[in-house]
One Martini backbone bead per residue (centre of mass of N, CA, C, O) as a GRO file, in nm:
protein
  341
    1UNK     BB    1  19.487  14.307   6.736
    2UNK     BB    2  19.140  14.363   6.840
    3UNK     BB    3  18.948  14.665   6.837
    4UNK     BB    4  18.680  14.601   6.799
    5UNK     BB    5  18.392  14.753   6.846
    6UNK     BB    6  18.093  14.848   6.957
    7UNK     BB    7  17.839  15.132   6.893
    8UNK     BB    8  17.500  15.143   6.911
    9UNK     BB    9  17.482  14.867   6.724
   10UNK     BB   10  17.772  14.949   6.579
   11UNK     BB   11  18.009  14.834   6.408
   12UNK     BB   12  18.367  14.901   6.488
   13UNK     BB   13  18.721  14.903   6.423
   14UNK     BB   14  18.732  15.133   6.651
   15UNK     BB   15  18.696  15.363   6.941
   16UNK     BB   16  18.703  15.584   6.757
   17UNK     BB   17  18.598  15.882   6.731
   18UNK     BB   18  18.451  16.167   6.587
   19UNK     BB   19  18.354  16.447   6.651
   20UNK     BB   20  18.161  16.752   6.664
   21UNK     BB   21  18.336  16.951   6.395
   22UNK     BB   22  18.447  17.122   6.141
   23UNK     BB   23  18.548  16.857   6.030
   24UNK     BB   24  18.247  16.719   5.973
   25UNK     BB   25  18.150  16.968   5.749
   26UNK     BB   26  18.266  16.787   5.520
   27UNK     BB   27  18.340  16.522   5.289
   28UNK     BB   28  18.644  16.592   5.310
   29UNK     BB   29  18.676  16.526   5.607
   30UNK     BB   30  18.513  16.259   5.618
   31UNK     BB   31  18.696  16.128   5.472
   32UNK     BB   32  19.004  16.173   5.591
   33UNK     BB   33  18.935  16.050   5.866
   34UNK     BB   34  18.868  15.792   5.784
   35UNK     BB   35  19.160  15.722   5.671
   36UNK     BB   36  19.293  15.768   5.936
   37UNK     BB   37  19.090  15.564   6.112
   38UNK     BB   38  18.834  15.612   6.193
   39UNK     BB   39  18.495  15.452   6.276
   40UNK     BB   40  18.363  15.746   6.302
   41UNK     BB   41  18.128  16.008   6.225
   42UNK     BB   42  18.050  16.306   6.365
   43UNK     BB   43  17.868  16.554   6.245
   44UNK     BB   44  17.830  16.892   6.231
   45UNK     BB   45  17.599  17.032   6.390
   46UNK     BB   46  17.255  17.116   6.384
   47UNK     BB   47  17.188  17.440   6.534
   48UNK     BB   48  16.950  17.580   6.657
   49UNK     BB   49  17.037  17.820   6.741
   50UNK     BB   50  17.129  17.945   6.457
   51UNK     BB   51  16.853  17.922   6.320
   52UNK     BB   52  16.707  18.097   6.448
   53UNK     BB   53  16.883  18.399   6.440
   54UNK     BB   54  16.856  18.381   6.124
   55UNK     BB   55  16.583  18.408   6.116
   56UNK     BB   56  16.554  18.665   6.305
   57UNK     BB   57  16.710  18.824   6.132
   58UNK     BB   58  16.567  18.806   5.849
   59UNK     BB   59  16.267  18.908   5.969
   60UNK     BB   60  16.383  19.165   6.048
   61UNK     BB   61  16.484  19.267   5.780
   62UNK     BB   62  16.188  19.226   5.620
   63UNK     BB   63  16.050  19.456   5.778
   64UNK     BB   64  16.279  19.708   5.699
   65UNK     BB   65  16.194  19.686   5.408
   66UNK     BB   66  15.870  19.581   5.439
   67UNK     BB   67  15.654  19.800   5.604
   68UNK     BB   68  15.385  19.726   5.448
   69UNK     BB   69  15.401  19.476   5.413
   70UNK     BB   70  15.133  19.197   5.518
   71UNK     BB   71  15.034  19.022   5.241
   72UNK     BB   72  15.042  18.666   5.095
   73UNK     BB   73  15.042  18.410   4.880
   74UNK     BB   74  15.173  18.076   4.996
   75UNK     BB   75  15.101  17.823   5.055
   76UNK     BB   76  14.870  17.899   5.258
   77UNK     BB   77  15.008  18.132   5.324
   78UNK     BB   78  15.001  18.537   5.440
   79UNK     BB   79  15.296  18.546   5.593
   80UNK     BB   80  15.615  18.638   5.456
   81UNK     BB   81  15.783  18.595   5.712
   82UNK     BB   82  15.753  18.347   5.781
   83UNK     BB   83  15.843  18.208   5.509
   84UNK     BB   84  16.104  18.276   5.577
   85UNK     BB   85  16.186  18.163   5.785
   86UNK     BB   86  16.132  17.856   5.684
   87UNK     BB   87  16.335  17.896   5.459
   88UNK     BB   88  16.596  17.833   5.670
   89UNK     BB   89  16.509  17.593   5.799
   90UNK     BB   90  16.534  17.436   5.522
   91UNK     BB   91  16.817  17.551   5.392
   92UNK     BB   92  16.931  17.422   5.603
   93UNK     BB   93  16.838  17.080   5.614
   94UNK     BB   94  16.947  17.032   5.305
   95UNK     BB   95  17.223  17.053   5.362
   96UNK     BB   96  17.280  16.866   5.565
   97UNK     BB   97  17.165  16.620   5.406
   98UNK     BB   98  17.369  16.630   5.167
   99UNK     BB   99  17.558  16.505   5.335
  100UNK     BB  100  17.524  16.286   5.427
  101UNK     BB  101  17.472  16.136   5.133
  102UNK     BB  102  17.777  16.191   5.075
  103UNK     BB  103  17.925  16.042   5.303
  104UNK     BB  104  17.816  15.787   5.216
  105UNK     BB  105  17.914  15.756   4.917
  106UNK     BB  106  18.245  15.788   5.055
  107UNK     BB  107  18.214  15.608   5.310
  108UNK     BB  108  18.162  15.334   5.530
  109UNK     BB  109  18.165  15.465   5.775
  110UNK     BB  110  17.985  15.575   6.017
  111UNK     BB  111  17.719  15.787   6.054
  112UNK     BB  112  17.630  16.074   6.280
  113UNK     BB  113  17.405  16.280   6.349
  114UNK     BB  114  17.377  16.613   6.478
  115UNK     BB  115  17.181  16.786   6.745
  116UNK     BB  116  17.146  17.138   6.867
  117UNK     BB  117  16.985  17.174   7.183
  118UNK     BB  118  16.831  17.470   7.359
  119UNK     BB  119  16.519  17.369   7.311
  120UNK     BB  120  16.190  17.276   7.319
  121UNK     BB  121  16.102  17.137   6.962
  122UNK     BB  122  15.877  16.981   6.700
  123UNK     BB  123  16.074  17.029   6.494
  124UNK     BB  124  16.272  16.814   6.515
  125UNK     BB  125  16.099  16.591   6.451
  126UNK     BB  126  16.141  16.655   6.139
  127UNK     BB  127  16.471  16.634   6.146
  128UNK     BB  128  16.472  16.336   6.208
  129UNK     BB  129  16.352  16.199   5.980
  130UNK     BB  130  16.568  16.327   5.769
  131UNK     BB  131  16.801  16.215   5.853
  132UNK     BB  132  16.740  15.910   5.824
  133UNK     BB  133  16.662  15.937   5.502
  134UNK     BB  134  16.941  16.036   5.430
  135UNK     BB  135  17.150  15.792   5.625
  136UNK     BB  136  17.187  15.785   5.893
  137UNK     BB  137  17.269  15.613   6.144
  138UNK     BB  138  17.265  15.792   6.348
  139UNK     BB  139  17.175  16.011   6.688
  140UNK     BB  140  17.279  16.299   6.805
  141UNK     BB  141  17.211  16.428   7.106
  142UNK     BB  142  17.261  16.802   7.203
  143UNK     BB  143  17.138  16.872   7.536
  144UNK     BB  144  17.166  17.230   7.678
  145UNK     BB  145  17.104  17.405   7.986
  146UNK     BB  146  17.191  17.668   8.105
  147UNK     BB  147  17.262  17.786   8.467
  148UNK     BB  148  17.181  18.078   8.389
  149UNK     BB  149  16.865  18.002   8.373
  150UNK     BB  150  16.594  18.158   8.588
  151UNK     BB  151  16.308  18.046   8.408
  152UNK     BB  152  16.356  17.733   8.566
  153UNK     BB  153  16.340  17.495   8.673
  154UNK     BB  154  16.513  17.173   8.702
  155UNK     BB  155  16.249  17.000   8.646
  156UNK     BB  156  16.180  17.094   8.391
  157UNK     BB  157  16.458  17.057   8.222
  158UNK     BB  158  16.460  16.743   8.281
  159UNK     BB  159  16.211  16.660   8.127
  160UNK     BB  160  16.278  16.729   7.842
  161UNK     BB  161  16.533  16.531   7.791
  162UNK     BB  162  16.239  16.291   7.829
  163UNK     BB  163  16.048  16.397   7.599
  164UNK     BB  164  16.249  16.403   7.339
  165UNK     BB  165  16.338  16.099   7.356
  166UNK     BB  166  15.993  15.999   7.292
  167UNK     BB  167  15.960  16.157   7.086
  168UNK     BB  168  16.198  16.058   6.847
  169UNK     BB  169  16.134  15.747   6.922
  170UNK     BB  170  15.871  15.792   6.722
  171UNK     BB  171  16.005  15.858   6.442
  172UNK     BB  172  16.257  15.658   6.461
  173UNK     BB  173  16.510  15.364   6.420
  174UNK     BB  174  16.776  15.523   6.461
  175UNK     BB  175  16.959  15.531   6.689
  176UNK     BB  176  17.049  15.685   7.016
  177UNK     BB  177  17.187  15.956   7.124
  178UNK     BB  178  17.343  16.158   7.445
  179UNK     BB  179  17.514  16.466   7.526
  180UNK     BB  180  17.636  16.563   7.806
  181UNK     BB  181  17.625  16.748   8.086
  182UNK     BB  182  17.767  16.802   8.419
  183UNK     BB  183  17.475  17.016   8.534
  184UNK     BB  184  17.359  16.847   8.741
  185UNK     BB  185  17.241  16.781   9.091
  186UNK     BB  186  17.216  16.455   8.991
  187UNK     BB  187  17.455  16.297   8.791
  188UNK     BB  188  17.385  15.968   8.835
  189UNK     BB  189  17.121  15.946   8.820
  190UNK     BB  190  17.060  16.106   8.547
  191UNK     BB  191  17.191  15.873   8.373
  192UNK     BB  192  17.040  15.650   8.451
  193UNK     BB  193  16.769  15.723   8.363
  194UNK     BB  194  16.866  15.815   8.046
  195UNK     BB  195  16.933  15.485   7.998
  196UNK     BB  196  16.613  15.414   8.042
  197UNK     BB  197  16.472  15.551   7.759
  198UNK     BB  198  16.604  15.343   7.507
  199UNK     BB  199  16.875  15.438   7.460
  200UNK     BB  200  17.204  15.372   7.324
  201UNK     BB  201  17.359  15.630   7.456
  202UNK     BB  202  17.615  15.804   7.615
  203UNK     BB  203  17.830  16.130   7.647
  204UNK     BB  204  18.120  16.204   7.830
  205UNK     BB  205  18.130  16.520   7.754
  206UNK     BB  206  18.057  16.818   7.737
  207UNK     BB  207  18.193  17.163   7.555
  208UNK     BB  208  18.227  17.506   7.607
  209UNK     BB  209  18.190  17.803   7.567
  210UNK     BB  210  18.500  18.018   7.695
  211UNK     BB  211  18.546  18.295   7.833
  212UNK     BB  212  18.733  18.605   7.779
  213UNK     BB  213  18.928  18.885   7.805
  214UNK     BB  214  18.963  19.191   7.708
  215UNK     BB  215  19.152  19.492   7.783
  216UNK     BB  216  19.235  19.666   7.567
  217UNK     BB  217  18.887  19.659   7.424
  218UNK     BB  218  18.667  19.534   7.618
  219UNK     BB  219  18.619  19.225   7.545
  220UNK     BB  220  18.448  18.957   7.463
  221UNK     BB  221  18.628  18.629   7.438
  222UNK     BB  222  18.762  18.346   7.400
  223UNK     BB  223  18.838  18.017   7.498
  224UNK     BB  224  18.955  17.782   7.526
  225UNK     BB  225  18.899  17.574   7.223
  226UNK     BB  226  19.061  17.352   7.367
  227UNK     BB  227  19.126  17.091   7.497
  228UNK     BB  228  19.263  16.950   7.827
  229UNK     BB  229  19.378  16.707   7.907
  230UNK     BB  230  19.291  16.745   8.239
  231UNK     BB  231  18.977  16.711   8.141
  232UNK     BB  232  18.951  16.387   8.151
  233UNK     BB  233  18.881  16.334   8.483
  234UNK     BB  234  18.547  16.361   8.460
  235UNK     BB  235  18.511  16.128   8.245
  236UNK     BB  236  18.677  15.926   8.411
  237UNK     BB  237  18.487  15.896   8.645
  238UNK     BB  238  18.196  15.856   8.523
  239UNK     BB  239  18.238  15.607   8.373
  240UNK     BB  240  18.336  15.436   8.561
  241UNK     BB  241  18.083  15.496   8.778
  242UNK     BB  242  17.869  15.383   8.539
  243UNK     BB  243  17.974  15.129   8.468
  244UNK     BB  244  17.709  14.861   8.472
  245UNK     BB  245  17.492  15.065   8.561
  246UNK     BB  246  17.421  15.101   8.271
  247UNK     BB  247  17.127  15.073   7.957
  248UNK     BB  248  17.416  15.172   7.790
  249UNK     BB  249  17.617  15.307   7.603
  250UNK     BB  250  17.959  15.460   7.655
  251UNK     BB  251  18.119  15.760   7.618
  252UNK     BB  252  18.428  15.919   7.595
  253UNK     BB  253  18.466  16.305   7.648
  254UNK     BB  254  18.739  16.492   7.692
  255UNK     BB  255  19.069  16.501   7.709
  256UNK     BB  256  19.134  16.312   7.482
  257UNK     BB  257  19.508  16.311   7.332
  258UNK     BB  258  19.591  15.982   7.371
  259UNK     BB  259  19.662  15.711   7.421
  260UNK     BB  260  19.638  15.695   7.747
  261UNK     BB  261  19.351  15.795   7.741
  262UNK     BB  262  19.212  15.554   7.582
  263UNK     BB  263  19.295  15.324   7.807
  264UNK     BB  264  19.142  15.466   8.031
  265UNK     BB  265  18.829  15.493   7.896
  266UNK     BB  266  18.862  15.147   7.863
  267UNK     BB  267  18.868  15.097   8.198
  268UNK     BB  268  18.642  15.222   8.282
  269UNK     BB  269  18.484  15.231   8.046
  270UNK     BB  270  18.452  15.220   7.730
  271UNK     BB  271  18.294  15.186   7.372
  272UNK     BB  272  18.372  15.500   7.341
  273UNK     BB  273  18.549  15.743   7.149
  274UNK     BB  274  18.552  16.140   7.137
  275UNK     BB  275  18.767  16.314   6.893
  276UNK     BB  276  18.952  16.641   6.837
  277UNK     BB  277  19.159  16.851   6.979
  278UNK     BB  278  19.391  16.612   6.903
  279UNK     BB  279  19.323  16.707   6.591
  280UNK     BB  280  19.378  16.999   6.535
  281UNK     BB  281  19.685  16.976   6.653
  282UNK     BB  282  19.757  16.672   6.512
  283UNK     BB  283  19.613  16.577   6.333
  284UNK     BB  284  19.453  16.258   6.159
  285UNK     BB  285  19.704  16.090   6.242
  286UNK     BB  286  19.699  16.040   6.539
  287UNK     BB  287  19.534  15.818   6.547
  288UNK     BB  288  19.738  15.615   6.474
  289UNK     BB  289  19.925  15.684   6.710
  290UNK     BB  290  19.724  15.601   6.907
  291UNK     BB  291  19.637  15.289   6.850
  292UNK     BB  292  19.952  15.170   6.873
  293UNK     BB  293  19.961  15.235   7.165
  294UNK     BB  294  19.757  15.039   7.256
  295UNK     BB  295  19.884  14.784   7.127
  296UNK     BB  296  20.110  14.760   7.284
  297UNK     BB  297  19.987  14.731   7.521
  298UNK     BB  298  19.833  14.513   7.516
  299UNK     BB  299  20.075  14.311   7.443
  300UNK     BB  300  20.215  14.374   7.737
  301UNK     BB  301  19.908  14.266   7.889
  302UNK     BB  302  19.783  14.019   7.707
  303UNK     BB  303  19.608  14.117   7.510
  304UNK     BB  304  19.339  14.084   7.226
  305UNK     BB  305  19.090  14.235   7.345
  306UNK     BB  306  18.874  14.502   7.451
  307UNK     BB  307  18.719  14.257   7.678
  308UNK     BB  308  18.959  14.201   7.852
  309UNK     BB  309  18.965  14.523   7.993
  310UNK     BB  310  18.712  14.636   7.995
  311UNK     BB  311  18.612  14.728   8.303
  312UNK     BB  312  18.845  14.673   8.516
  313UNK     BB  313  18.838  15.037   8.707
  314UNK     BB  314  18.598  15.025   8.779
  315UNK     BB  315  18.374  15.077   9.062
  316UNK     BB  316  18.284  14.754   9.029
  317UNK     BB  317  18.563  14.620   8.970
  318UNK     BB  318  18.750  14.756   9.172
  319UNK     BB  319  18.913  14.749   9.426
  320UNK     BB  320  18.858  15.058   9.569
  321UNK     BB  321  18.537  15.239   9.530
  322UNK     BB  322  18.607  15.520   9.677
  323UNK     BB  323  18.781  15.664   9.480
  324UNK     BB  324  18.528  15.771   9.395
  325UNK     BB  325  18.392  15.916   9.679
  326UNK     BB  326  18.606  16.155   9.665
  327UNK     BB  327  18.649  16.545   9.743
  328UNK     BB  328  18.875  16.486   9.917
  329UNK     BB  329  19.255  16.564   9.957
  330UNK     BB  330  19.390  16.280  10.074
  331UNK     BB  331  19.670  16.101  10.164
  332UNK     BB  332  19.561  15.817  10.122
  333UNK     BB  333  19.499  15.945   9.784
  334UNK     BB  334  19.803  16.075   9.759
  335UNK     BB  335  20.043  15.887   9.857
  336UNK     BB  336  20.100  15.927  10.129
  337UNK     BB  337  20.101  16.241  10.197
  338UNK     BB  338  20.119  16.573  10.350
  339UNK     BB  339  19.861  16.645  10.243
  340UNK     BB  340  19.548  16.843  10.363
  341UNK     BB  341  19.171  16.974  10.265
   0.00000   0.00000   0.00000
């Protein structure tokens, strides 16, 4: 059986990706993922929010340390504050490139760098540069707006994610993808548009940190920290849905935790798979056990190469194109039972 594919103009061994997370946060981790059958790696997000925070706490201590410092010099800057903030900034992105290099110096597959972005920011463009000198083979833009945020209309929130991949694409000339979440009030028309941005991929979808309470310390904590199989629907509805519409490759992400997911969102559309949460609970060796899963079926198939049924259900291919149009459990949809709501 032939797995190859590309993504983002990127010849891939297989469609397996490990998308952004602990996992590729090391060198030995994506040496290990790699060894394991990976395709590619995106490396662990270089995190906007983090590195403000940092930044802004660094700045609150400096200022309570030295209550009196107001000016010196230093490379042209006359404020210590300054200086440090940009100093966090400095060392979260050298740190970022040196595994980068480290890690292309250990692996053949692609590596992929992330940045997670989560408002609009000129700093970027200068991020988006070092990564490229750096040897990331491509740029996943991870680019999220909470829906929780009513300082700004929707149309301006969405202009961002195209004024950004233009400022980016004019410094950069390694492939862009970008990664979003399903939270936009026209989310067909929203990627369709975004696939004409000249951008090589996108990604669906984004998967967000889930609160949950504690009752009896009273506390906010975290909630379902891994993917949930039940959650592949969203994704593969929506790959299935623009698969044809779109001029970038698409990925499908969350939720796909076996085989038979990944033979879905290939079946849908999809030029690759970027999974996580399926390797935190089964080990890296899982991917071996996932891609046996596909060979077989294609085997059982009669197919030999992932384009003999790569958007077989998609919504321009298959044979119903309405299964994908109702929002409401009719039994006509559900195997005609007698459930409808």
């Amino acid at each position: 059986m032939d797995l190859s594919t590309t993504y983002l103009g990127l010849p891939l061994k297989n469609p397996l990706i490990v998308g952004s997370s602990g996992l590729s946060s090391t060198v030995k981790g994506v040496k290990r993922l790699a060894d394991n059958g990976a395709a590619a790696v995106v490396l662990k997000s270089l995190f906007q929010e983090e590195i403000v925070f940092e930044s802004d706490d660094v700045i609150s201590r400096m200022k309570k340390e030295n209550p009196d410092v107001q000016y010196f010099d230093y490379d042209g800057k006359k404020n210590p504050i300054e200086f440090y903030g940009y100093k966090v900034r400095e060392d979260n992105l050298n740190r970022y490139t040196s595994l980068i290099r480290d890690c292309k110096n250990e692996v053949l597959v692609p590596i992929i760098a992330s940045v997670n972005c989560f408002y609009d920011s000129l700093e970027w463009l200068a991020f988006a540069r070092e990564l490229e000198r750096a040897g990331a083979d491509a740029l996943e833009l991870n680019m999220f707006f909470p829906p929780t945020d009513f300082s700004d209309n929707r149309k301006d929130k969405e202009r961002i994610y195209f004024d950004t991949i233009a400022q980016i694409s004019k410094v950069v000339s390694i492939p862009i993808s970008m990664k979003i979440s399903y939270y936009f009030t026209n989310l067909g028309p929203m990627i369709k548009a975004l696939s004409e941005t000249g951008i090589s991929g996108l990604v669906l979808f984004n998967r967000f940190f889930s609160p949950d309470f504690d009752i009896q310390k009273l506390e906010v904590k975290p909630s379902f920290v891994f993917s949930d199989p039940s959650e592949l629907a969203m994704s593969l509805r929506w790959v299935a849905v623009m698969s044809g519409k779109v001029r970038c490759d698409l990925a499908a992400s969350t939720g796909i935790h076996d085989g038979e997911a990944l033979i879905k969102v290939l079946l849908a559309g999809a030029r690759a798979v970027q999974v996580v949460s399926t390797l935190y609970k089964q080990g890296p060796g899982h991917m071996s056990v996932m891609l046996d899963r596909l060979k077989s079926w294609m085997q059982s198939h009669g197919f030999s190469r992932l384009d003999d049924f790569r958007g077989k259900l998609s919504q321009e291919s298959g044979q119903d194109p309405k299964l994908y149009e109702r929002t409401q459990f009719m039994k006509y949809f559900a195997g005609k039972t007698n459930v409808i709501s």
